[in-house]
Every structure is written in structure tokens, then in C-alpha cells.
Amino acid sequence: MGKSEARPKGYGGGDVGGSGSPGKIFVGGLPRDTTLATFQKHFGNYGEIVDSVIMKNKQTSQPRGFGFITYSDPAIVDKVMEDTHVINGKQVEIKRTIPKDYMQSNPKDFRTKKIFVGGLPPILTEDDLKDFFEKYGAVVEHQIMRDHQTRRSRGFGFVVFESEEVVDDLLANGNMIDLAGSKLP
């Protein structure tokens, strides 16, 4: 089917846009027409940006609706988190990322019932997503994020389990998951 990655919701980092930094944030719900210049201008008002990326579909080069900003000073993230952010008329979601090495050395600090699942193939249905993850534990909520106009999959979603232990067990061997015969990062 495709490649996917699962990680606790709100924790960026990983291989996307770098290996994680205390000054890094995830920005979700970006309007498709957001340019990198607009993205950088908005978040540059808070402080010096050392890295920024709007994620794009590898096949179509179309924006996937999320990106990352890394500031030179991690203290800037606190200021960014205090505000509501509207880009191109749409409110976006801001999440602090946690460096991968910090998460691995302090796993008890990051327990969650909710995971982000990326790299979903466009043909995957909500039922397929739930059925796949139910083999790990009871799923209480699941969602594939869709384009508001076309209703097409944006290639990522979220799964909420009944217990934190399911997420701990699921991610114990890293974030590679096999979905229908494909290794998922």
C-alpha cells in the first residue's frame, strides 16, 4: 500500500526537516496556497529562523498542508506557542517538537494515547486505518486528514488508543510499521 510513520501526536523531529531541535515547531493545517516566503515571514516575526520547510508530496510536488520552523533560540518557541496563528486566512496548529534523542532517553516523559501516522497511501480508507491499528490495541478514535475541497487524503492521520501502553508497545521498536506488506517509516 504505502509507507507510513507513526509517532506520538505533537512530537515532530525525526527525519523530517532535521533530527529535531529544542527550537523546532510543527505547523499543521497550512492552506495549500501558502508559500515558503509567507510561512517564513509570519514566523520570522518572532525571531531568527535557522531552518524552515513546507512538506510536499514527492510525486506531485503539491504541499501536504504542514511544515516545520526551527528558531536559533529555543526560548522563542514559548512565545510562538502563546499566540493563535492565522496564515492566508486559516488558523493553523502549532506543536512543539521534541528532539528524538531526548525522547529516547526520557520515554516516560512522553506518554500518549494519540499517534500521528504519516505517509498513508491515497487508497487507504478510514476503516482500513482502524482495522490495521486495532491489532495493536483498542482504537477509540481514528481519522485520515482530507482536503476540505476535494475530500482526497492528505496522506496523514491520527489514531487514539484506549491506553498509553498500546502506544508504548507499538513504538518500542522505533517508528517502522508494516502496513499491508510495506515497511512504514
PDB file of C-alpha atoms in Angstrom:
ATOM      1  CA  MET A   1       0.000   0.000   0.000  1.00  0.00           C
ATOM      2  CA  GLY A   2       2.497   2.638   1.035  1.00  0.00           C
ATOM      3  CA  LYS A   3       4.912   3.921   3.560  1.00  0.00           C
ATOM      4  CA  SER A   4       3.785   5.441   6.808  1.00  0.00           C
ATOM      5  CA  GLU A   5       5.222   6.547  10.078  1.00  0.00           C
ATOM      6  CA  ALA A   6       3.662   6.558  13.472  1.00  0.00           C
ATOM      7  CA  ARG A   7       4.742   8.741  16.347  1.00  0.00           C
ATOM      8  CA  PRO A   8       3.075  10.379  19.304  1.00  0.00           C
ATOM      9  CA  LYS A   9       0.964  13.343  18.185  1.00  0.00           C
ATOM     10  CA  GLY A  10       2.623  16.682  18.577  1.00  0.00           C
ATOM     11  CA  TYR A  11       6.149  15.335  18.518  1.00  0.00           C
ATOM     12  CA  GLY A  12       7.902  16.291  15.328  1.00  0.00           C
ATOM     13  CA  GLY A  13      11.559  15.867  14.769  1.00  0.00           C
ATOM     14  CA  GLY A  14      12.570  12.530  13.322  1.00  0.00           C
ATOM     15  CA  ASP A  15      13.925  12.628   9.800  1.00  0.00           C
ATOM     16  CA  VAL A  16      11.569  15.313   8.524  1.00  0.00           C
ATOM     17  CA  GLY A  17      13.286  18.682   8.335  1.00  0.00           C
ATOM     18  CA  GLY A  18      16.141  17.552  10.582  1.00  0.00           C
ATOM     19  CA  SER A  19      16.596  15.327  13.586  1.00  0.00           C
ATOM     20  CA  GLY A  20      14.809  17.605  15.997  1.00  0.00           C
ATOM     21  CA  SER A  21      15.849  20.683  17.882  1.00  0.00           C
ATOM     22  CA  PRO A  22      14.603  22.406  21.029  1.00  0.00           C
ATOM     23  CA  GLY A  23      13.845  25.425  18.822  1.00  0.00           C
ATOM     24  CA  LYS A  24      11.685  23.484  16.346  1.00  0.00           C
ATOM     25  CA  ILE A  25       7.903  23.598  15.882  1.00  0.00           C
ATOM     26  CA  PHE A  26       5.426  21.660  13.758  1.00  0.00           C
ATOM     27  CA  VAL A  27       2.851  23.763  11.887  1.00  0.00           C
ATOM     28  CA  GLY A  28      -0.242  21.852  10.752  1.00  0.00           C
ATOM     29  CA  GLY A  29      -3.315  22.820   8.772  1.00  0.00           C
ATOM     30  CA  LEU A  30      -1.443  25.103   6.374  1.00  0.00           C
ATOM     31  CA  PRO A  31      -3.535  26.353   3.459  1.00  0.00           C
ATOM     32  CA  ARG A  32      -2.321  24.787   0.205  1.00  0.00           C
ATOM     33  CA  ASP A  33      -1.511  28.193  -1.274  1.00  0.00           C
ATOM     34  CA  THR A  34       0.974  29.090   1.486  1.00  0.00           C
ATOM     35  CA  THR A  35       4.362  29.939   0.023  1.00  0.00           C
ATOM     36  CA  LEU A  36       7.633  29.432   1.856  1.00  0.00           C
ATOM     37  CA  ALA A  37       8.084  33.228   1.848  1.00  0.00           C
ATOM     38  CA  THR A  38       4.699  33.762   3.554  1.00  0.00           C
ATOM     39  CA  PHE A  39       5.467  30.947   6.015  1.00  0.00           C
ATOM     40  CA  GLN A  40       8.861  32.417   6.902  1.00  0.00           C
ATOM     41  CA  LYS A  41       7.540  35.981   7.128  1.00  0.00           C
ATOM     42  CA  HIS A  42       4.800  35.008   9.592  1.00  0.00           C
ATOM     43  CA  PHE A  43       7.056  33.030  11.918  1.00  0.00           C
ATOM     44  CA  GLY A  44      10.063  35.301  11.373  1.00  0.00           C
ATOM     45  CA  ASN A  45       8.204  37.979  13.342  1.00  0.00           C
ATOM     46  CA  TYR A  46       9.055  36.010  16.496  1.00  0.00           C
ATOM     47  CA  GLY A  47      12.790  35.643  15.985  1.00  0.00           C
ATOM     48  CA  GLU A  48      15.609  34.349  13.821  1.00  0.00           C
ATOM     49  CA  ILE A  49      14.703  31.259  11.780  1.00  0.00           C
ATOM     50  CA  VAL A  50      17.555  28.858  11.034  1.00  0.00           C
ATOM     51  CA  ASP A  51      15.510  26.301   9.064  1.00  0.00           C
ATOM     52  CA  SER A  52      12.045  26.101   7.558  1.00  0.00           C
ATOM     53  CA  VAL A  53      10.243  23.655   5.311  1.00  0.00           C
ATOM     54  CA  ILE A  54       6.741  23.137   3.933  1.00  0.00           C
ATOM     55  CA  MET A  55       6.345  19.422   3.268  1.00  0.00           C
ATOM     56  CA  LYS A  56       5.352  18.395  -0.261  1.00  0.00           C
ATOM     57  CA  ASN A  57       4.065  15.223  -1.885  1.00  0.00           C
ATOM     58  CA  LYS A  58       7.045  13.543  -3.594  1.00  0.00           C
ATOM     59  CA  GLN A  59       5.045  12.513  -6.677  1.00  0.00           C
ATOM     60  CA  THR A  60       3.007  15.676  -7.282  1.00  0.00           C
ATOM     61  CA  SER A  61       5.185  18.312  -5.557  1.00  0.00           C
ATOM     62  CA  GLN A  62       1.958  19.697  -4.065  1.00  0.00           C
ATOM     63  CA  PRO A  63       2.067  20.993  -0.454  1.00  0.00           C
ATOM     64  CA  ARG A  64       0.882  18.445   2.120  1.00  0.00           C
ATOM     65  CA  GLY A  65      -0.549  21.053   4.496  1.00  0.00           C
ATOM     66  CA  PHE A  66       2.140  21.068   7.166  1.00  0.00           C
ATOM     67  CA  GLY A  67       5.689  22.183   7.785  1.00  0.00           C
ATOM     68  CA  PHE A  68       8.398  22.897  10.326  1.00  0.00           C
ATOM     69  CA  ILE A  69      10.159  26.023  11.592  1.00  0.00           C
ATOM     70  CA  THR A  70      13.399  25.969  13.586  1.00  0.00           C
ATOM     71  CA  TYR A  71      14.458  29.030  15.571  1.00  0.00           C
ATOM     72  CA  SER A  72      18.012  29.913  16.588  1.00  0.00           C
ATOM     73  CA  ASP A  73      16.849  30.417  20.188  1.00  0.00           C
ATOM     74  CA  PRO A  74      14.624  27.696  21.719  1.00  0.00           C
ATOM     75  CA  ALA A  75      13.054  30.315  24.046  1.00  0.00           C
ATOM     76  CA  ILE A  76      11.270  31.801  21.016  1.00  0.00           C
ATOM     77  CA  VAL A  77       9.111  28.675  20.799  1.00  0.00           C
ATOM     78  CA  ASP A  78       7.460  29.618  24.110  1.00  0.00           C
ATOM     79  CA  LYS A  79       6.372  32.962  22.627  1.00  0.00           C
ATOM     80  CA  VAL A  80       5.107  31.303  19.440  1.00  0.00           C
ATOM     81  CA  MET A  81       3.090  28.764  21.450  1.00  0.00           C
ATOM     82  CA  GLU A  82       1.252  31.543  23.345  1.00  0.00           C
ATOM     83  CA  ASP A  83      -0.343  33.018  20.216  1.00  0.00           C
ATOM     84  CA  THR A  84      -3.040  31.931  17.785  1.00  0.00           C
ATOM     85  CA  HIS A  85      -1.692  31.821  14.236  1.00  0.00           C
ATOM     86  CA  VAL A  86      -3.633  32.607  11.068  1.00  0.00           C
ATOM     87  CA  ILE A  87      -1.929  32.179   7.707  1.00  0.00           C
ATOM     88  CA  ASN A  88      -3.724  33.086   4.475  1.00  0.00           C
ATOM     89  CA  GLY A  89      -6.983  33.418   6.409  1.00  0.00           C
ATOM     90  CA  LYS A  90      -6.802  29.988   8.073  1.00  0.00           C
ATOM     91  CA  GLN A  91      -5.907  29.200  11.665  1.00  0.00           C
ATOM     92  CA  VAL A  92      -3.000  26.752  11.829  1.00  0.00           C
ATOM     93  CA  GLU A  93      -1.999  24.351  14.583  1.00  0.00           C
ATOM     94  CA  ILE A  94       1.359  24.764  16.323  1.00  0.00           C
ATOM     95  CA  LYS A  95       3.051  21.930  18.215  1.00  0.00           C
ATOM     96  CA  ARG A  96       6.408  21.924  19.958  1.00  0.00           C
ATOM     97  CA  THR A  97       8.720  19.200  18.664  1.00  0.00           C
ATOM     98  CA  ILE A  98      10.850  17.137  20.973  1.00  0.00           C
ATOM     99  CA  PRO A  99      14.338  16.080  19.845  1.00  0.00           C
ATOM    100  CA  LYS A 100      14.421  12.367  19.052  1.00  0.00           C
ATOM    101  CA  ASP A 101      17.435  11.703  21.297  1.00  0.00           C
ATOM    102  CA  TYR A 102      15.666  13.368  24.258  1.00  0.00           C
ATOM    103  CA  MET A 103      12.534  11.279  23.700  1.00  0.00           C
ATOM    104  CA  GLN A 104      14.580   8.092  23.540  1.00  0.00           C
ATOM    105  CA  SER A 105      16.466   8.885  26.754  1.00  0.00           C
ATOM    106  CA  ASN A 106      13.327  10.057  28.635  1.00  0.00           C
ATOM    107  CA  PRO A 107      10.461   7.943  27.217  1.00  0.00           C
ATOM    108  CA  LYS A 108       8.354   8.108  30.388  1.00  0.00           C
ATOM    109  CA  ASP A 109       8.029  11.893  29.931  1.00  0.00           C
ATOM    110  CA  PHE A 110       6.186  11.493  26.623  1.00  0.00           C
ATOM    111  CA  ARG A 111       3.395   9.020  27.202  1.00  0.00           C
ATOM    112  CA  THR A 112       0.365   9.498  24.995  1.00  0.00           C
ATOM    113  CA  LYS A 113      -2.658   7.661  23.642  1.00  0.00           C
ATOM    114  CA  LYS A 114      -2.594   9.519  20.324  1.00  0.00           C
ATOM    115  CA  ILE A 115      -0.231   8.942  17.419  1.00  0.00           C
ATOM    116  CA  PHE A 116       0.382  10.726  14.148  1.00  0.00           C
ATOM    117  CA  VAL A 117       0.507   8.405  11.135  1.00  0.00           C
ATOM    118  CA  GLY A 118       2.166   9.805   8.018  1.00  0.00           C
ATOM    119  CA  GLY A 119       2.783   8.571   4.500  1.00  0.00           C
ATOM    120  CA  LEU A 120      -0.648   6.987   4.110  1.00  0.00           C
ATOM    121  CA  PRO A 121      -1.479   5.786   0.600  1.00  0.00           C
ATOM    122  CA  PRO A 122      -4.386   7.658  -1.043  1.00  0.00           C
ATOM    123  CA  ILE A 123      -6.490   4.492  -1.391  1.00  0.00           C
ATOM    124  CA  LEU A 124      -6.448   3.740   2.350  1.00  0.00           C
ATOM    125  CA  THR A 125      -9.904   4.138   3.944  1.00  0.00           C
ATOM    126  CA  GLU A 126     -10.833   5.124   7.496  1.00  0.00           C
ATOM    127  CA  ASP A 127     -11.909   1.516   8.122  1.00  0.00           C
ATOM    128  CA  ASP A 128      -8.565   0.213   6.793  1.00  0.00           C
ATOM    129  CA  LEU A 129      -6.713   2.543   9.159  1.00  0.00           C
ATOM    130  CA  LYS A 130      -8.767   1.432  12.162  1.00  0.00           C
ATOM    131  CA  ASP A 131      -8.585  -2.265  11.253  1.00  0.00           C
ATOM    132  CA  PHE A 132      -4.815  -2.098  10.874  1.00  0.00           C
ATOM    133  CA  PHE A 133      -4.177  -0.424  14.228  1.00  0.00           C
ATOM    134  CA  GLU A 134      -6.749  -2.460  16.187  1.00  0.00           C
ATOM    135  CA  LYS A 135      -4.382  -5.427  16.059  1.00  0.00           C
ATOM    136  CA  TYR A 136      -2.182  -3.452  18.480  1.00  0.00           C
ATOM    137  CA  GLY A 137      -4.963  -2.439  20.886  1.00  0.00           C
ATOM    138  CA  ALA A 138      -8.400  -0.889  21.259  1.00  0.00           C
ATOM    139  CA  VAL A 139      -8.807   2.158  18.985  1.00  0.00           C
ATOM    140  CA  VAL A 140     -11.143   4.824  20.385  1.00  0.00           C
ATOM    141  CA  GLU A 141     -10.740   7.384  17.603  1.00  0.00           C
ATOM    142  CA  HIS A 142      -9.156   7.482  14.150  1.00  0.00           C
ATOM    143  CA  GLN A 143      -9.046   9.953  11.302  1.00  0.00           C
ATOM    144  CA  ILE A 144      -7.418  10.368   7.908  1.00  0.00           C
ATOM    145  CA  MET A 145      -6.945  14.052   7.198  1.00  0.00           C
ATOM    146  CA  ARG A 146      -8.620  15.128   3.967  1.00  0.00           C
ATOM    147  CA  ASP A 147      -8.501  18.157   1.709  1.00  0.00           C
ATOM    148  CA  HIS A 148     -11.534  20.305   2.524  1.00  0.00           C
ATOM    149  CA  GLN A 149     -12.443  20.895  -1.112  1.00  0.00           C
ATOM    150  CA  THR A 150     -11.575  17.651  -2.902  1.00  0.00           C
ATOM    151  CA  ARG A 151     -12.020  15.275   0.088  1.00  0.00           C
ATOM    152  CA  ARG A 152      -8.862  13.476  -1.064  1.00  0.00           C
ATOM    153  CA  SER A 153      -6.497  12.057   1.536  1.00  0.00           C
ATOM    154  CA  ARG A 154      -3.715  14.395   2.615  1.00  0.00           C
ATOM    155  CA  GLY A 155      -1.525  11.350   3.329  1.00  0.00           C
ATOM    156  CA  PHE A 156      -1.619  11.503   7.112  1.00  0.00           C
ATOM    157  CA  GLY A 157      -3.942  10.943  10.027  1.00  0.00           C
ATOM    158  CA  PHE A 158      -4.248  10.216  13.720  1.00  0.00           C
ATOM    159  CA  VAL A 159      -5.132   7.206  15.844  1.00  0.00           C
ATOM    160  CA  VAL A 160      -6.159   7.381  19.508  1.00  0.00           C
ATOM    161  CA  PHE A 161      -5.861   4.208  21.567  1.00  0.00           C
ATOM    162  CA  GLU A 162      -7.621   3.291  24.790  1.00  0.00           C
ATOM    163  CA  SER A 163      -4.337   3.159  26.703  1.00  0.00           C
ATOM    164  CA  GLU A 164      -0.885   4.703  26.657  1.00  0.00           C
ATOM    165  CA  GLU A 165       0.654   1.241  26.960  1.00  0.00           C
ATOM    166  CA  VAL A 166      -0.509   0.387  23.435  1.00  0.00           C
ATOM    167  CA  VAL A 167       1.429   3.354  22.050  1.00  0.00           C
ATOM    168  CA  ASP A 168       4.461   2.454  24.158  1.00  0.00           C
ATOM    169  CA  ASP A 169       4.382  -1.127  22.826  1.00  0.00           C
ATOM    170  CA  LEU A 170       3.688  -0.042  19.256  1.00  0.00           C
ATOM    171  CA  LEU A 171       6.646   2.336  19.163  1.00  0.00           C
ATOM    172  CA  ALA A 172       9.003   0.240  21.314  1.00  0.00           C
ATOM    173  CA  ASN A 173      10.954  -0.883  18.249  1.00  0.00           C
ATOM    174  CA  GLY A 174      11.062   2.534  16.600  1.00  0.00           C
ATOM    175  CA  ASN A 175       8.505   4.041  14.291  1.00  0.00           C
ATOM    176  CA  MET A 176       8.711   1.493  11.440  1.00  0.00           C
ATOM    177  CA  ILE A 177       5.384  -0.253  10.937  1.00  0.00           C
ATOM    178  CA  ASP A 178       4.435  -2.793   8.278  1.00  0.00           C
ATOM    179  CA  LEU A 179       1.150  -1.846   6.578  1.00  0.00           C
ATOM    180  CA  ALA A 180      -0.076  -4.409   4.043  1.00  0.00           C
ATOM    181  CA  GLY A 181       3.398  -5.690   3.223  1.00  0.00           C
ATOM    182  CA  SER A 182       5.190  -2.334   3.069  1.00  0.00           C
ATOM    183  CA  LYS A 183       7.660  -1.188   5.687  1.00  0.00           C
ATOM    184  CA  LEU A 184       6.442   2.079   7.083  1.00  0.00           C
ATOM    185  CA  PRO A 185       8.929   4.608   8.471  1.00  0.00           C
TER     186      PRO A 185
END
